[in-house]
Structures are given as C-alpha cells and as structure tokens.
PDB file of C-alpha atoms in Angstrom:
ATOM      1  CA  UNK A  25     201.834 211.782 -13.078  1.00  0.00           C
ATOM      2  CA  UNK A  26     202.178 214.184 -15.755  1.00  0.00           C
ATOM      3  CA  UNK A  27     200.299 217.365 -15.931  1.00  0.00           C
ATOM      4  CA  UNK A  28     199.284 219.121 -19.793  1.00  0.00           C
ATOM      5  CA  UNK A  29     199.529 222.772 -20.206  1.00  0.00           C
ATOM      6  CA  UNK A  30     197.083 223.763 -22.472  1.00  0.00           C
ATOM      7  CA  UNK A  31     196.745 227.420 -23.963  1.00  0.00           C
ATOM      8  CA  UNK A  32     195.340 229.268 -26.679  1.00  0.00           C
ATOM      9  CA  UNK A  33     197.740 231.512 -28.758  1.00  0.00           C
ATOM     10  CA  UNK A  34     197.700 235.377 -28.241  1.00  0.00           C
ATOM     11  CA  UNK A  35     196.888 235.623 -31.982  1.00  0.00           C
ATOM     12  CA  UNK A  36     193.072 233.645 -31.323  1.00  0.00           C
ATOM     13  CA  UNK A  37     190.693 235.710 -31.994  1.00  0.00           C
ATOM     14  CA  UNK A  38     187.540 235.057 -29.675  1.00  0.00           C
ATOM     15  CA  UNK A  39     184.699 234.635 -31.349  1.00  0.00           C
ATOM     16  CA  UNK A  40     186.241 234.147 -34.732  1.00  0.00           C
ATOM     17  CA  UNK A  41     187.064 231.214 -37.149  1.00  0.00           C
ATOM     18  CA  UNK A  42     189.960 232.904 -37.655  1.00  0.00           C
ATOM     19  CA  UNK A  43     193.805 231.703 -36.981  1.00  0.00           C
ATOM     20  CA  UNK A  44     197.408 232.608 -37.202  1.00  0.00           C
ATOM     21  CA  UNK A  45     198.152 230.148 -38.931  1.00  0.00           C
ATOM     22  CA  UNK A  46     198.462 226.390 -39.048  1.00  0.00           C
ATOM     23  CA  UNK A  47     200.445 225.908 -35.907  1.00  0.00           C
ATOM     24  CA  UNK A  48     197.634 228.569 -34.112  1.00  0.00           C
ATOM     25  CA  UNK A  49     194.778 226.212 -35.383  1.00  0.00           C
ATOM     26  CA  UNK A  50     196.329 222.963 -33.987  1.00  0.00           C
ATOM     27  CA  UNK A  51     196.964 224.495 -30.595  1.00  0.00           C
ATOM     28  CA  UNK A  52     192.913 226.251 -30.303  1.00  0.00           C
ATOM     29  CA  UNK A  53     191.795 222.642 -31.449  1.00  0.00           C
ATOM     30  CA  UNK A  54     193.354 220.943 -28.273  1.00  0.00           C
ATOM     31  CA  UNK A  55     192.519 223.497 -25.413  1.00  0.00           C
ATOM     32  CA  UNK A  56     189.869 221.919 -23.284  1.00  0.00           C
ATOM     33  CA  UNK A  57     186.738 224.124 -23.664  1.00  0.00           C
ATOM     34  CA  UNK A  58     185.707 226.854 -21.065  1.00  0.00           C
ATOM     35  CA  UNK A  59     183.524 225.575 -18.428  1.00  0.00           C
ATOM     36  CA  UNK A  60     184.662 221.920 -18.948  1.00  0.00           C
ATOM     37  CA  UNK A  61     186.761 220.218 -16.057  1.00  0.00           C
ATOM     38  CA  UNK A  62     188.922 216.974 -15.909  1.00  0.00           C
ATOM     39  CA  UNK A  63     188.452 214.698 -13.544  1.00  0.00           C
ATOM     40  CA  UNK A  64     189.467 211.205 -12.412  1.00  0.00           C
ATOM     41  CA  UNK A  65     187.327 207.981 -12.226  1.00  0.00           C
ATOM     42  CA  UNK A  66     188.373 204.690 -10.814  1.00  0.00           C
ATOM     43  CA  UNK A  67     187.522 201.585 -12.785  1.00  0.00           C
ATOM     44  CA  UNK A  68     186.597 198.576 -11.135  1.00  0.00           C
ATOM     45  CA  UNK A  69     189.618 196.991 -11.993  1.00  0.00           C
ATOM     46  CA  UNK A  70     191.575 199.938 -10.371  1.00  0.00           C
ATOM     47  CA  UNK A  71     192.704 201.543 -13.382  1.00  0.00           C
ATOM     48  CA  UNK A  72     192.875 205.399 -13.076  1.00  0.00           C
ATOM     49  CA  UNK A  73     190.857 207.127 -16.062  1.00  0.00           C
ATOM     50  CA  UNK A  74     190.341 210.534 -16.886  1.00  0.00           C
ATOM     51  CA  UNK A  75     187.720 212.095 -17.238  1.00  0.00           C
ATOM     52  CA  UNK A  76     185.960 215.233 -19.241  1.00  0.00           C
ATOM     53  CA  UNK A  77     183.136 216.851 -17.393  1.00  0.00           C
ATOM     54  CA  UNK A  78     181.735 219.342 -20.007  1.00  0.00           C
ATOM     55  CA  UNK A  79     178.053 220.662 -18.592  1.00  0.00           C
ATOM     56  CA  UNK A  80     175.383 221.517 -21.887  1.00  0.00           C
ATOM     57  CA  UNK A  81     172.644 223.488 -21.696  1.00  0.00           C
ATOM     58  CA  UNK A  82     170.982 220.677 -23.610  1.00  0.00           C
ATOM     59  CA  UNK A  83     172.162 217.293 -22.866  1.00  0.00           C
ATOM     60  CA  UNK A  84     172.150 214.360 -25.465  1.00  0.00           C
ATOM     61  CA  UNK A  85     173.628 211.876 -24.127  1.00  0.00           C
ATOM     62  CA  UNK A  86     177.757 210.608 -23.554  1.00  0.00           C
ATOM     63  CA  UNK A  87     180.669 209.825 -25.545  1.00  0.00           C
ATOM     64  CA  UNK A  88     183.138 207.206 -24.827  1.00  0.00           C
ATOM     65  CA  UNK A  89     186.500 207.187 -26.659  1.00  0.00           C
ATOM     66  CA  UNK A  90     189.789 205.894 -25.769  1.00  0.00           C
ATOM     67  CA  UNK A  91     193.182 207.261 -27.472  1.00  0.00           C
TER      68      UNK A  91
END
C-alpha cells in the first residue's frame, strides 16, 4: 500500500490567496483540508476504496468521483 505525503509550502500564507508561485499553488491545491480524514470503505465486491470524511457545518449533500 502506498502512503501520500501531503504538505503545504513554508511560503503559504494562511489566510491568503496568495502563493509563491506556480509550483506553491499546485502543492496548497492538493493538501487534504484541515479537519478532513481519509478513510477506507469496503465495497461489496471487496474492492478497497478510499474515502474523504470532510465534516460541514452545513451539510448539502455527497459527492462521488472516481480518478
């Protein structure tokens, strides 16, 4: 199984649409978002899918995508 390490450049300002550049942008675009946790779910047909758990204040409903 392979893990992702996921991190947000030291030049990220919090707070701020501002980046370090190109490079900075692409990296705060794929860090998973504070509070939200990956998990695993088990399809019926065994496959092994993950899973974003991201908890809002005021839920609208899910998203399914596939990659």
């Amino acid at each position: 199984m392979a893990f992702e390490k996921v991190t947000v450049p030291s030049e990220f300002l919090d707070n701020s649409a501002c980046y370090a550049g190109s490079e900075a942008a692409a990296a705060v675009r794929r860090t998973i978002p504070a509070g939200a946790r990956i998990g695993y779910w088990v399809a019926s047909d065994g496959w092994k899918l993950r899973r974003f758990d991201w908890p809002a204040a005021n839920p609208r409903g899910r998203l399914l995508f596939q990659t």
